[in-house]
C-alpha positions as CSV (number, residue, x, y, z in Angstrom):
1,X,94.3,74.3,107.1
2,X,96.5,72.1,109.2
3,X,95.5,71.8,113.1
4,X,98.6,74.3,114.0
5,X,97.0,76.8,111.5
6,X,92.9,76.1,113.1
7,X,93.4,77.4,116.7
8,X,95.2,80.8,117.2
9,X,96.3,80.0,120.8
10,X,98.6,77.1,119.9
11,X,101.1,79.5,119.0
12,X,102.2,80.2,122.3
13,X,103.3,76.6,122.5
14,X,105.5,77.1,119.3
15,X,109.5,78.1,119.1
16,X,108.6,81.7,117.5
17,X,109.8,84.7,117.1
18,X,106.6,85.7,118.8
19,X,108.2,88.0,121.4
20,X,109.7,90.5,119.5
21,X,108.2,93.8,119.1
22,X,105.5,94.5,116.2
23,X,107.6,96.4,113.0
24,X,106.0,98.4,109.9
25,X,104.9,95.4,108.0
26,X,103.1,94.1,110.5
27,X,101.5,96.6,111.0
28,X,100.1,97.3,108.1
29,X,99.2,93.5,107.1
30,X,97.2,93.8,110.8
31,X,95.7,97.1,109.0
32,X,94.3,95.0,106.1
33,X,93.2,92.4,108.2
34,X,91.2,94.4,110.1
35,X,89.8,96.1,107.4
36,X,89.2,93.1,105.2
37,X,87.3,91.1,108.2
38,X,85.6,94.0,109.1
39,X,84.2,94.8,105.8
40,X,82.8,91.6,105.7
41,X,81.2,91.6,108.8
42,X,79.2,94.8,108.3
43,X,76.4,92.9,106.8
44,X,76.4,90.3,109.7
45,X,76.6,92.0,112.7
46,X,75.8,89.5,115.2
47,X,79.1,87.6,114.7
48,X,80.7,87.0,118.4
49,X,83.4,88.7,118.9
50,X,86.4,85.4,119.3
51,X,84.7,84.5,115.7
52,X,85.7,87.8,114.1
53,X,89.4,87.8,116.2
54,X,89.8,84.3,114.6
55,X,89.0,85.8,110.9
56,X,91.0,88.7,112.1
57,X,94.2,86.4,113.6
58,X,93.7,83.6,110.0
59,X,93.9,86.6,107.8
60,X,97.3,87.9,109.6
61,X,98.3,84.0,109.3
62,X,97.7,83.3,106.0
63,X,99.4,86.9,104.4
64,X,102.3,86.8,106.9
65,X,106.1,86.5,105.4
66,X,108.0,87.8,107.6
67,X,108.5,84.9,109.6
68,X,106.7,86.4,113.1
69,X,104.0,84.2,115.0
70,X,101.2,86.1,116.8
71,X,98.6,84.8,118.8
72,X,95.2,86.5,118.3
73,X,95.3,88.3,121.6
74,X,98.7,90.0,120.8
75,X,97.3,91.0,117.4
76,X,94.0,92.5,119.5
77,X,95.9,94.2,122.0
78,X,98.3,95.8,119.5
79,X,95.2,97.2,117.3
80,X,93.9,98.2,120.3
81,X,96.9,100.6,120.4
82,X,97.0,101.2,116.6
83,X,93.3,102.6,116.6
84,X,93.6,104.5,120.1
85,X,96.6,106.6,118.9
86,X,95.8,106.8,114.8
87,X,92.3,108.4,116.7
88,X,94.1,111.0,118.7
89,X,95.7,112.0,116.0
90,X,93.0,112.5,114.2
91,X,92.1,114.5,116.8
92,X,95.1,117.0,116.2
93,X,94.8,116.7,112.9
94,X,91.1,118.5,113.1
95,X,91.8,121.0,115.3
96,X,95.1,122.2,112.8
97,X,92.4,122.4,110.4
98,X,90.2,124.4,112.1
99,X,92.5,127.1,112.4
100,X,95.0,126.6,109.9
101,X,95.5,129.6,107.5
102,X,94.6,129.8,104.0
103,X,97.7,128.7,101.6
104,X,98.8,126.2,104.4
105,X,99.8,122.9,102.9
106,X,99.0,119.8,103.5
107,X,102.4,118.4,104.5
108,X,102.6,121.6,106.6
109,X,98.9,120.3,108.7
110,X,100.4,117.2,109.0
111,X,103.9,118.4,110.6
112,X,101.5,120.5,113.0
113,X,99.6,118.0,114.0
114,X,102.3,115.9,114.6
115,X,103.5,119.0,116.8
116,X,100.3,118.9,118.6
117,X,100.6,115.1,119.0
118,X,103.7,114.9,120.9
119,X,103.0,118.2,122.8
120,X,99.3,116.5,124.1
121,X,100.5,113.0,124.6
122,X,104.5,113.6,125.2
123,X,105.6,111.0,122.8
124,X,105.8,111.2,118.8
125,X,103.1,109.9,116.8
126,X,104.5,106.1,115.7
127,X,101.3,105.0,113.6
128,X,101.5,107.2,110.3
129,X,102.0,104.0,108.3
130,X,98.8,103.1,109.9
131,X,97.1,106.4,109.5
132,X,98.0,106.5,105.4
133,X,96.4,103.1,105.3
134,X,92.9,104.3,107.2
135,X,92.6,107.5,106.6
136,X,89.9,107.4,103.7
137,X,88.2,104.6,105.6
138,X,84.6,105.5,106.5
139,X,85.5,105.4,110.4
140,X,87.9,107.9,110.1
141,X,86.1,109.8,107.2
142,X,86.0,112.9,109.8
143,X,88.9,113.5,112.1
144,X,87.8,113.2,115.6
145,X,89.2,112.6,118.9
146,X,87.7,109.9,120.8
147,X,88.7,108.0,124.0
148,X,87.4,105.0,123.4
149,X,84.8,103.1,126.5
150,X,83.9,99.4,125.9
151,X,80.4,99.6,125.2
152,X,77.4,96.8,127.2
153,X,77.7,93.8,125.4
154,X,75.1,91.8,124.5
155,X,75.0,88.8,126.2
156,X,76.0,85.9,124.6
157,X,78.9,88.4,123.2
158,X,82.4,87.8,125.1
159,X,85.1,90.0,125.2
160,X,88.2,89.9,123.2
161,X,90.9,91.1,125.8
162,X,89.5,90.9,129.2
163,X,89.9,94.4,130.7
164,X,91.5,96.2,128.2
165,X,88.2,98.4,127.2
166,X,89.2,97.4,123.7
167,X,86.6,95.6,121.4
168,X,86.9,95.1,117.5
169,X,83.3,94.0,117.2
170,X,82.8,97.4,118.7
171,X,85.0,99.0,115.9
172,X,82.5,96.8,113.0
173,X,79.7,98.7,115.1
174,X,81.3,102.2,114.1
175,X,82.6,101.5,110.6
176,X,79.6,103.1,108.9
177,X,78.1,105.0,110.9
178,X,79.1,108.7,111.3
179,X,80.5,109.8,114.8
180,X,78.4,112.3,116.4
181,X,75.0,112.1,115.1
182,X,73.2,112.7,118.3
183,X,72.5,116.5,119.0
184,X,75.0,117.5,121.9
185,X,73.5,119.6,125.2
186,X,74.8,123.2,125.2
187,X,77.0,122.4,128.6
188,X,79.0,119.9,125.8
189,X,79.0,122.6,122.9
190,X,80.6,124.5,125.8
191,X,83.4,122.3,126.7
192,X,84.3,121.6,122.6
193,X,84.6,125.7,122.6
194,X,86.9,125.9,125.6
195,X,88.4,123.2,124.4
196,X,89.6,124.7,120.9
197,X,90.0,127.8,122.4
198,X,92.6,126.3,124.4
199,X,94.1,124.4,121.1
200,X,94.1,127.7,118.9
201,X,96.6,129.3,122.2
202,X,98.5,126.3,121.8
203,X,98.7,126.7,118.2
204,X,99.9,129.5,118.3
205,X,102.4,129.4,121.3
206,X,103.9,126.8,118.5
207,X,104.1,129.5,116.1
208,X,105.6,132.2,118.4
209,X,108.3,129.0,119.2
210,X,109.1,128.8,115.9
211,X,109.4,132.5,114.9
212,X,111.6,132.5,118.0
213,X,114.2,129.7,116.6
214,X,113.9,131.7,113.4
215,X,114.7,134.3,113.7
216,X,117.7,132.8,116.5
217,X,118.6,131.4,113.7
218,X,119.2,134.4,111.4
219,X,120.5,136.4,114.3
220,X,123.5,133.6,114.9
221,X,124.0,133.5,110.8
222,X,124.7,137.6,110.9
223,X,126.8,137.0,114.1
224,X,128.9,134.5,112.3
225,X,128.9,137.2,109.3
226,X,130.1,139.5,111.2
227,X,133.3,137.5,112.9
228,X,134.2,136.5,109.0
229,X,134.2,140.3,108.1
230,X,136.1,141.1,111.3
231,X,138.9,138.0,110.8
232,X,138.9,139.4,107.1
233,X,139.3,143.2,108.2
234,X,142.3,141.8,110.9
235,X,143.8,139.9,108.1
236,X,143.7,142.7,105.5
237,X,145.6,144.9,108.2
238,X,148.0,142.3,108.9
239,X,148.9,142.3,105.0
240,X,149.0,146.5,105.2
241,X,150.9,147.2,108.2
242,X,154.5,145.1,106.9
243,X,153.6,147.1,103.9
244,X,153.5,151.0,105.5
245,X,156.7,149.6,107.4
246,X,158.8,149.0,104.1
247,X,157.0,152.5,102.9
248,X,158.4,154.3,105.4
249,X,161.5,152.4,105.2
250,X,162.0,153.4,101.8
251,X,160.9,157.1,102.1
252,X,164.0,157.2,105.2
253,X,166.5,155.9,102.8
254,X,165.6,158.4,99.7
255,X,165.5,161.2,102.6
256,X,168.9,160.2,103.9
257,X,170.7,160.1,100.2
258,X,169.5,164.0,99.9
259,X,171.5,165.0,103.2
């Protein structure tokens, strides 16, 4: 590995194209790296956090063709983002399957919770390219939504990103072990009821919405129906009345030969 390659933060120094924004790809390479580093880690836990951003930021470096520099902080801060919104969404996607109805499709849970997704958080959900890739990882083995806190650190740990409440050595922490495990206190059991109570009404003020633009929709389609029949029925007489006129025509001019 050459001395540009050894020490993520020399890329700042470099003529990149390290300002433009992250695309798919990337994405998804920083999905593998993740999950390949982290993976490896699981059996040595007390790896410091800058070493396992350095495996994370020379995995990016060595699979990247797209011709994109990123320092290891960028790539941090932008899975930061990656797991923070794949987890919310997560989130929806539990509570469309707690009250979905049988024969619902999969596609269809997915569109709802998509729905949900951008009615919670005001913004459509960016990361599904992300989500296919972690979906059947152990983390995310049971959809959840989490806001995430930056657990104590121990203390020869540093943190990645100063003040972002974003750790990845956190995330290795999680990877295999179940969310939830603890017993919750009945005033918590509480809030989670309230909580879907107030998603099921959600859900289905979505549904009434839709059966609304329904069945707008079939009530404009017989409206324009109806105008086609009527310019038909004005067209139709149009054709007939020139028609009675040369009738009655013809009927004066046989009545007037008689006289």
């Amino acid at each position: 590995m050459s001395d540009s390659d050894s020490t993520p933060e020399v890329e700042s120094s470099m003529k990149t194209k390290e300002g433009i924004n992250f695309n798919v790809d990337e994405d998804k390479l920083l999905g593998s790296a993740w999950l390949n580093t982290s993976v490896d880690a699981i059996h040595s836990y007390e790896r410091k956090q800058n070493t396992f951003r350095e495996k994370v930021w020379e995995y990016f470096h060595n699979h990247n063709t797209f011709g994109t520099t990123r320092t290891a902080i960028s790539l941090t801060s932008r899975w930061g983002m990656i797991d923070k919104e794949t987890n919310r969404f997560y989130g929806c996607i539990a509570q469309v399957k707690a009250i979905s109805q049988s024969g619902t499709t999969e596609q269809d849970k997915i569109d709802n919770a998509k729905a949900l997704y951008e009615n919670n958080f005001h913004l459509k959900f960016q990361f599904e390219h992300c989500w296919l890739m972690l979906k059947n990882q152990p983390k995310w083995s049971e959809p959840k939504e989490r806001s995430r806190t930056l657990l104590p650190l121990a203390p020869d740990s540093t943190s990645i990103i100063e003040g972002d409440g974003v750790s990845l050595l956190d995330d290795i922490s999680n990877f295999k072990r179940p969310i939830g495990r603890k017993t919750e206190k009945a005033n918590q059991k509480n809030k989670a009821t309230k909580k879907n109570d107030r998603m099921k009404a959600k859900m289905v003020h979505l549904e009434e919405l839709r059966d609304r633009v329904h069945r707008e929709r079939i009530r404009l389609e017989e409206e324009k129906l109806r105008i086609k029949k009527e310019k038909l029925g004005i067209e139709k007489e149009k054709l007939r009345i020139p028609k009675m006129f040369e009738e009655e025509r013809i009927m004066l001019v046989d009545t007037g030969s008689l006289v």
